[in-house]
PDB file of C-alpha atoms in Angstrom:
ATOM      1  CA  UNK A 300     -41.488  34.613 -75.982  1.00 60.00           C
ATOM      2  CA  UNK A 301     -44.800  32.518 -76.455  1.00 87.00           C
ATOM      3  CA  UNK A 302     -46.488  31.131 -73.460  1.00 88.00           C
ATOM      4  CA  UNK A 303     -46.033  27.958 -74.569  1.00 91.00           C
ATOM      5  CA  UNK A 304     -42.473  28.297 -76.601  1.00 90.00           C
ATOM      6  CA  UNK A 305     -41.590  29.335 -72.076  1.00 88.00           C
ATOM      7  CA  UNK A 306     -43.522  26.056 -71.015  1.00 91.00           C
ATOM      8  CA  UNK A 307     -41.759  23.797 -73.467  1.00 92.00           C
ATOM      9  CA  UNK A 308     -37.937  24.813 -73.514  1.00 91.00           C
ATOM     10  CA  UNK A 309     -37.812  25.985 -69.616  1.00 94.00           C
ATOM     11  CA  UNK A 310     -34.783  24.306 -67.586  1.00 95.00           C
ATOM     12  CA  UNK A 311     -33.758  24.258 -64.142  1.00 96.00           C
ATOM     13  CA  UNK A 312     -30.525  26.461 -64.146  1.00 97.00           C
ATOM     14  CA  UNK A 313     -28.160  25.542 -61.626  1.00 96.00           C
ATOM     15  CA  UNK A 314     -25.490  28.540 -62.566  1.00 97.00           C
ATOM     16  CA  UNK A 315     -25.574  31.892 -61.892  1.00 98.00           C
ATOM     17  CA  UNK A 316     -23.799  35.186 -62.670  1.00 98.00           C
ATOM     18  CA  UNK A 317     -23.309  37.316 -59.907  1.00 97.00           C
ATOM     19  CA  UNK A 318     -25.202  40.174 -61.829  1.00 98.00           C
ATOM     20  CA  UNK A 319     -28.510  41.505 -60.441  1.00 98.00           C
ATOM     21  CA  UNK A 320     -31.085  41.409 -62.011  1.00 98.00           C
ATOM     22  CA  UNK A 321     -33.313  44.852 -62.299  1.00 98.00           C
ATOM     23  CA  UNK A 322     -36.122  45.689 -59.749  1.00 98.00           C
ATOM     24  CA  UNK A 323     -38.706  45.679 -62.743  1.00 98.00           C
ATOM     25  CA  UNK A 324     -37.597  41.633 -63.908  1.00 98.00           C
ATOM     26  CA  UNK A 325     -37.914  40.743 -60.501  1.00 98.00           C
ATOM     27  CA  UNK A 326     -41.448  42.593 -60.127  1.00 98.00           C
ATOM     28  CA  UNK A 327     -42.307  40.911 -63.254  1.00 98.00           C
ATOM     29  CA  UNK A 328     -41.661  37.350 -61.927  1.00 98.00           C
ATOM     30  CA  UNK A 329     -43.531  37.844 -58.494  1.00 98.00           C
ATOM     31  CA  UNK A 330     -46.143  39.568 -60.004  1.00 98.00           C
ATOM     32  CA  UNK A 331     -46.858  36.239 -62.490  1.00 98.00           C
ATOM     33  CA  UNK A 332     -46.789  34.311 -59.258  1.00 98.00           C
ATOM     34  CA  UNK A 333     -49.451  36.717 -57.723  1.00 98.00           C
ATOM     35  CA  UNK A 334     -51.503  35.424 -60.605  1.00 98.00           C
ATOM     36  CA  UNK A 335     -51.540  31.811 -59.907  1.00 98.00           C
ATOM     37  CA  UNK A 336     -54.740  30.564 -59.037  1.00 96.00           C
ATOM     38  CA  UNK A 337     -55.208  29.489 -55.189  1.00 96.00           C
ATOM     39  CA  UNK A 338     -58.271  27.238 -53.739  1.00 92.00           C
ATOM     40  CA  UNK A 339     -61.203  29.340 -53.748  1.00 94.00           C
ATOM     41  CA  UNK A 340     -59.414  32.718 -54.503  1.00 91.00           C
ATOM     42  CA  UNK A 341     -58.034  32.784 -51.299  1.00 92.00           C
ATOM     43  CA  UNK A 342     -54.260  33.869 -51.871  1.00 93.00           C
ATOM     44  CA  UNK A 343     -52.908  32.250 -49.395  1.00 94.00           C
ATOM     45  CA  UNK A 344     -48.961  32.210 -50.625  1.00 98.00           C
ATOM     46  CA  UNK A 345     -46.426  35.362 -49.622  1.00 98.00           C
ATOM     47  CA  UNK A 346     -43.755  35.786 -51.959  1.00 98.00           C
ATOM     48  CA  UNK A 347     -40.718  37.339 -50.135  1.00 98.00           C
ATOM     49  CA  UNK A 348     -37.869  38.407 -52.249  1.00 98.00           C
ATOM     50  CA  UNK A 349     -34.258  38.378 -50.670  1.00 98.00           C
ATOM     51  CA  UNK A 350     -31.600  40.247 -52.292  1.00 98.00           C
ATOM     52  CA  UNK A 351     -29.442  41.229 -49.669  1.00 98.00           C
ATOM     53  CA  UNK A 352     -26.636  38.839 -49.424  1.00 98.00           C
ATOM     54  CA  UNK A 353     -26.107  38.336 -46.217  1.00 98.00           C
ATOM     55  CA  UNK A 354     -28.977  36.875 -45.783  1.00 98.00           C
ATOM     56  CA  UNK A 355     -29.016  35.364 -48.783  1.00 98.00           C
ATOM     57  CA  UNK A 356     -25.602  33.643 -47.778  1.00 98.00           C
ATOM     58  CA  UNK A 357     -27.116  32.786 -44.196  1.00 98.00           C
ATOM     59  CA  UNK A 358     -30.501  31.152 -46.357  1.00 98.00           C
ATOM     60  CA  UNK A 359     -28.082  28.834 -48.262  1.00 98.00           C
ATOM     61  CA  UNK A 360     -26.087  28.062 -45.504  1.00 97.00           C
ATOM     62  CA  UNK A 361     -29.502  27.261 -43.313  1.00 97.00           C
ATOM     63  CA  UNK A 362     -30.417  25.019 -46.365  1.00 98.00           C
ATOM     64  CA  UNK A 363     -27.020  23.332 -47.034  1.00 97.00           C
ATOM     65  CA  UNK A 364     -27.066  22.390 -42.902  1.00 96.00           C
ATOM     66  CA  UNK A 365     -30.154  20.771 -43.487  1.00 92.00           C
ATOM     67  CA  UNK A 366     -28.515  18.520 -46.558  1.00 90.00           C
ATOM     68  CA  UNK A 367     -25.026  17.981 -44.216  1.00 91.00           C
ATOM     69  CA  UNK A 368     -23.460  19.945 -47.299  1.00 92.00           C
ATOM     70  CA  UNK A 369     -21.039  22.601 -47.283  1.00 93.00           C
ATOM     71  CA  UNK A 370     -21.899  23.971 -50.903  1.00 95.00           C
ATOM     72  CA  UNK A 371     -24.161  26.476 -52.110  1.00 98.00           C
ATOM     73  CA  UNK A 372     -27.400  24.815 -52.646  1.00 98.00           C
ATOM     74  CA  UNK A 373     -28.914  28.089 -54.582  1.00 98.00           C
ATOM     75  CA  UNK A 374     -26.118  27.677 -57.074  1.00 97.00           C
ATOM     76  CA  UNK A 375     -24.528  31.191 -56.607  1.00 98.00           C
ATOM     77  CA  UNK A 376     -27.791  32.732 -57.337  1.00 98.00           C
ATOM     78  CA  UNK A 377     -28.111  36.182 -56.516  1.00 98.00           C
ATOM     79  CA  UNK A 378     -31.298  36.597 -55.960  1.00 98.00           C
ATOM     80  CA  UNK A 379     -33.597  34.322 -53.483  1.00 98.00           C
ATOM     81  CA  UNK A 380     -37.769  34.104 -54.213  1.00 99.00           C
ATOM     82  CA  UNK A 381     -39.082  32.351 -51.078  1.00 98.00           C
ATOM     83  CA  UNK A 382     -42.956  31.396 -51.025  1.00 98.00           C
ATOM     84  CA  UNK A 383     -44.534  30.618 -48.061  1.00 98.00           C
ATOM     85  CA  UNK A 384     -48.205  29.446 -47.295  1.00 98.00           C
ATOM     86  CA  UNK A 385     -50.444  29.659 -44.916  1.00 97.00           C
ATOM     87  CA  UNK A 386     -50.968  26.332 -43.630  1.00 96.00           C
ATOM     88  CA  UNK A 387     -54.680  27.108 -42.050  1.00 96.00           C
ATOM     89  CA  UNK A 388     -55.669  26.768 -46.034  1.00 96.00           C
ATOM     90  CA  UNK A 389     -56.596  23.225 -46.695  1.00 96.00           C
ATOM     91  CA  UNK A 390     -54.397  24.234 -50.185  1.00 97.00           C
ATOM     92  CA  UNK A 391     -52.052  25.559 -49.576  1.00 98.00           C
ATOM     93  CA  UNK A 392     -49.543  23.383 -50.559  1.00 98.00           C
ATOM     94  CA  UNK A 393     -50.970  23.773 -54.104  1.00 98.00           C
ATOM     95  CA  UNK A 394     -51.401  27.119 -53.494  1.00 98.00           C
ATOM     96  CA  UNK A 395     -47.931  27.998 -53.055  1.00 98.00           C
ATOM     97  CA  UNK A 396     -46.487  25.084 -55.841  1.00 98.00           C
ATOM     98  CA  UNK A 397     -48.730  27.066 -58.187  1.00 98.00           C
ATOM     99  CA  UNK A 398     -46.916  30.111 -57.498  1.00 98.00           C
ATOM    100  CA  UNK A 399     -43.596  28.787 -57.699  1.00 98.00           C
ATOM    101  CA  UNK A 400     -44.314  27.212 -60.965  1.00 98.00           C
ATOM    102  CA  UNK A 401     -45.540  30.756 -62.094  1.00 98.00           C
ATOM    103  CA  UNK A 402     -42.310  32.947 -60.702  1.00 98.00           C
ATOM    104  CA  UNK A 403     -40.093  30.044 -62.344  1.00 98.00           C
ATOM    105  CA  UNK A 404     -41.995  29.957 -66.298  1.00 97.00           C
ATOM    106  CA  UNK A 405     -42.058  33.490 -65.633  1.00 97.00           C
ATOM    107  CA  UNK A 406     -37.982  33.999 -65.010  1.00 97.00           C
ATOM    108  CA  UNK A 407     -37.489  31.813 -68.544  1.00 97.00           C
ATOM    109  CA  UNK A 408     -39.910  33.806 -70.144  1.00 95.00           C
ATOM    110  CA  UNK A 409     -37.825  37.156 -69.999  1.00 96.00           C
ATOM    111  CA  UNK A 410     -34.458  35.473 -70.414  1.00 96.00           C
ATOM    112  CA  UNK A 411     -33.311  34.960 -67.005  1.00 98.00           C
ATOM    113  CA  UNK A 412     -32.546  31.387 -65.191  1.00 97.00           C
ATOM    114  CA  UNK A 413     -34.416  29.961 -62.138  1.00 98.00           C
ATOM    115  CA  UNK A 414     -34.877  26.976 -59.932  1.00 98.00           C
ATOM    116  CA  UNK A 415     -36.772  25.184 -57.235  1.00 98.00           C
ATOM    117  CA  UNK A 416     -34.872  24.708 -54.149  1.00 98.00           C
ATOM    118  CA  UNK A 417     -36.202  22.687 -51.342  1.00 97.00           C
ATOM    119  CA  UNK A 418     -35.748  22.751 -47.950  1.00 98.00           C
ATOM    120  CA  UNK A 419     -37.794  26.183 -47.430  1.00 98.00           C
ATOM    121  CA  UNK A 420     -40.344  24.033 -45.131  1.00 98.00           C
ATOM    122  CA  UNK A 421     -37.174  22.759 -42.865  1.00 98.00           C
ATOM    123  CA  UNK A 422     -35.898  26.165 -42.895  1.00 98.00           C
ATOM    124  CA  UNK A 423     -38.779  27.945 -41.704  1.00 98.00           C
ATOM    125  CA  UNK A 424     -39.660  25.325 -39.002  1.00 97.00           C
ATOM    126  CA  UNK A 425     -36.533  25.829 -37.130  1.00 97.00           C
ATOM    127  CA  UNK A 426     -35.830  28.484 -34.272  1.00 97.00           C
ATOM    128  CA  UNK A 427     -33.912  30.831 -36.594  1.00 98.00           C
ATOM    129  CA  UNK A 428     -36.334  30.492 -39.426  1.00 98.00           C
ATOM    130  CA  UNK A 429     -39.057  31.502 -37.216  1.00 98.00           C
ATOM    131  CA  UNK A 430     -36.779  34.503 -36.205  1.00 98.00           C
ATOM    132  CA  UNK A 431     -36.435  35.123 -39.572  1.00 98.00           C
ATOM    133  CA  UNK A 432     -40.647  35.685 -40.304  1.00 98.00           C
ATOM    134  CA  UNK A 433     -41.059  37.645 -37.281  1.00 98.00           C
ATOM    135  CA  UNK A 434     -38.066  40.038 -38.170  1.00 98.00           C
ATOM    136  CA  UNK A 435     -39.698  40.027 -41.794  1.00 98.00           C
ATOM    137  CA  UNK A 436     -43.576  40.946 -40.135  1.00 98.00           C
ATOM    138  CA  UNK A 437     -44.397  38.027 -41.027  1.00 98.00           C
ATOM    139  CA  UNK A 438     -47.249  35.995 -38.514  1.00 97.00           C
ATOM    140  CA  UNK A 439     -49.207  33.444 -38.499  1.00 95.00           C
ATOM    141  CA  UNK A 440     -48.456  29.672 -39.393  1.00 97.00           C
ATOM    142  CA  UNK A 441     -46.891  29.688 -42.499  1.00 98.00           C
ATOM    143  CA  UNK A 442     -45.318  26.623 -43.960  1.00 98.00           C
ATOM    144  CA  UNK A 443     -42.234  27.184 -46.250  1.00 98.00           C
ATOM    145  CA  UNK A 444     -43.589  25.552 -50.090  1.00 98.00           C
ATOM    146  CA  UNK A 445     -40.120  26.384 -51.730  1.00 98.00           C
ATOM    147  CA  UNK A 446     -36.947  28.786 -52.713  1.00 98.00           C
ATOM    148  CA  UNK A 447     -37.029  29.899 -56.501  1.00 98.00           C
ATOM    149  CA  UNK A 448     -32.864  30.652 -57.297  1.00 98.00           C
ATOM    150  CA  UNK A 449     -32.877  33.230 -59.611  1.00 98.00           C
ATOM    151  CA  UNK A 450     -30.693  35.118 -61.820  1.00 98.00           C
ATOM    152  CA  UNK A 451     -28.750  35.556 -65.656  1.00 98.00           C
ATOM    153  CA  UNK A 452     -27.453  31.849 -65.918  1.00 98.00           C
ATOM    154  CA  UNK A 453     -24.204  31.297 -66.015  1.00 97.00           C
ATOM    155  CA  UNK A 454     -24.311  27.884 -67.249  1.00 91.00           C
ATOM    156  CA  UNK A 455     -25.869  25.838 -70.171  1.00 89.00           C
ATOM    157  CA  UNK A 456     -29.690  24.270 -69.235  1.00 88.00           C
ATOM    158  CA  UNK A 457     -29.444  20.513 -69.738  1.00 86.00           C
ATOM    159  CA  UNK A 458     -31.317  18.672 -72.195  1.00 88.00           C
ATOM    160  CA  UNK A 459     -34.586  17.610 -71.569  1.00 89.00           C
ATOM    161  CA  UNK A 460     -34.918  13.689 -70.804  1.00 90.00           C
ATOM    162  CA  UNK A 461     -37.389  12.179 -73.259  1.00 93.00           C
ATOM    163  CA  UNK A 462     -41.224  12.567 -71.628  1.00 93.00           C
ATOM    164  CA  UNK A 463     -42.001   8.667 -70.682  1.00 95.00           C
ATOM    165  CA  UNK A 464     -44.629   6.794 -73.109  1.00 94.00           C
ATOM    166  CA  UNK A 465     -47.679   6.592 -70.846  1.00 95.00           C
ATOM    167  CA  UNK A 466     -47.253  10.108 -69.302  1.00 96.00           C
ATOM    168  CA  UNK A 467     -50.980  11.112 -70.308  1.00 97.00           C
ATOM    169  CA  UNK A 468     -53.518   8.309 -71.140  1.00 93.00           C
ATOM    170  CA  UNK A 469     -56.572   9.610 -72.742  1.00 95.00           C
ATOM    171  CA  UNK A 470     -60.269   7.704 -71.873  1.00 96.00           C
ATOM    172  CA  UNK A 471     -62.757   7.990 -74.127  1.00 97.00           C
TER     173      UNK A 471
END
């Protein structure tokens, strides 16, 4: 697929198949997020991949507490991209947003479905979520930036709404 053919026809898919997808897709889709630009080169995102599924189960269940919601906010997704940042960067909310934009173009662009899922910041603020980081080696203070739900969709992308009028306004 063309870059921009991905860019333009990209959807948030909120269905999954249960299928896995391989080890090499899934290296493929981090490794475009590894290539986001961060503020002054620093990297300052980690990309942790979670396909076990008990913890994947306890991560949507951690995220559906936090929306008072007993469904599964990752849409049966079998696969779980969280990006964290390091919030001693001054950017690295954009840091990590550039990333997840990356891992989520990347997913469309070899033919699998993806979306943002919030909540990673709430998640990873709370006891457990701490737990979580140190149990993964992960230390420092890192801010969850967002959970990318990935996997073969199992449902139809909806249409695009219509881009508004004045989205870009061009001064000459």
């Amino acid at each position: 697929m063309q870059a921009l053919d991905a860019l333009y026809s990209r959807r948030s898919i909120k269905g999954f198949k249960p299928d896995m997808p391989s080890q090499e897709i899934i290296n493929q889709i981090t490794k475009a997020g590894m290539a986001a630009p961060t503020g002054m080169g620093m990297q300052s995102p980690l990309i942790v991949v979670v396909k076990n599924k008990a913890l994947r189960d306890e991560l949507s269940k951690l995220n559906a507490d936090f929306l008072g919601a007993n469904a599964d906010p990752f849409y049966g997704a079998p696969v779980i991209i969280i990006v964290l940042a390091d919030k001693n960067r001054n950017t690295f909310l954009y840091d990590g947003s550039l990333v997840m934009g990356n891992m989520l173009n990347a997913a469309h662009a070899v033919g699998l479905g993806a979306c943002w899922i919030h909540r990673a910041k709430e998640i990873f603020d709370s006891p457990r979520g701490k737990e979580l980081l140190l149990e993964w080696g992960i230390t420092g203070e890192y801010e969850g930036i967002g959970h990318v739900a990935l996997g073969y969709p199992a449902v139809e992308p909806k249409e695009a709404k219509p881009r508004k009028a004045d989205y870009v306004r061009v001064i000459e």
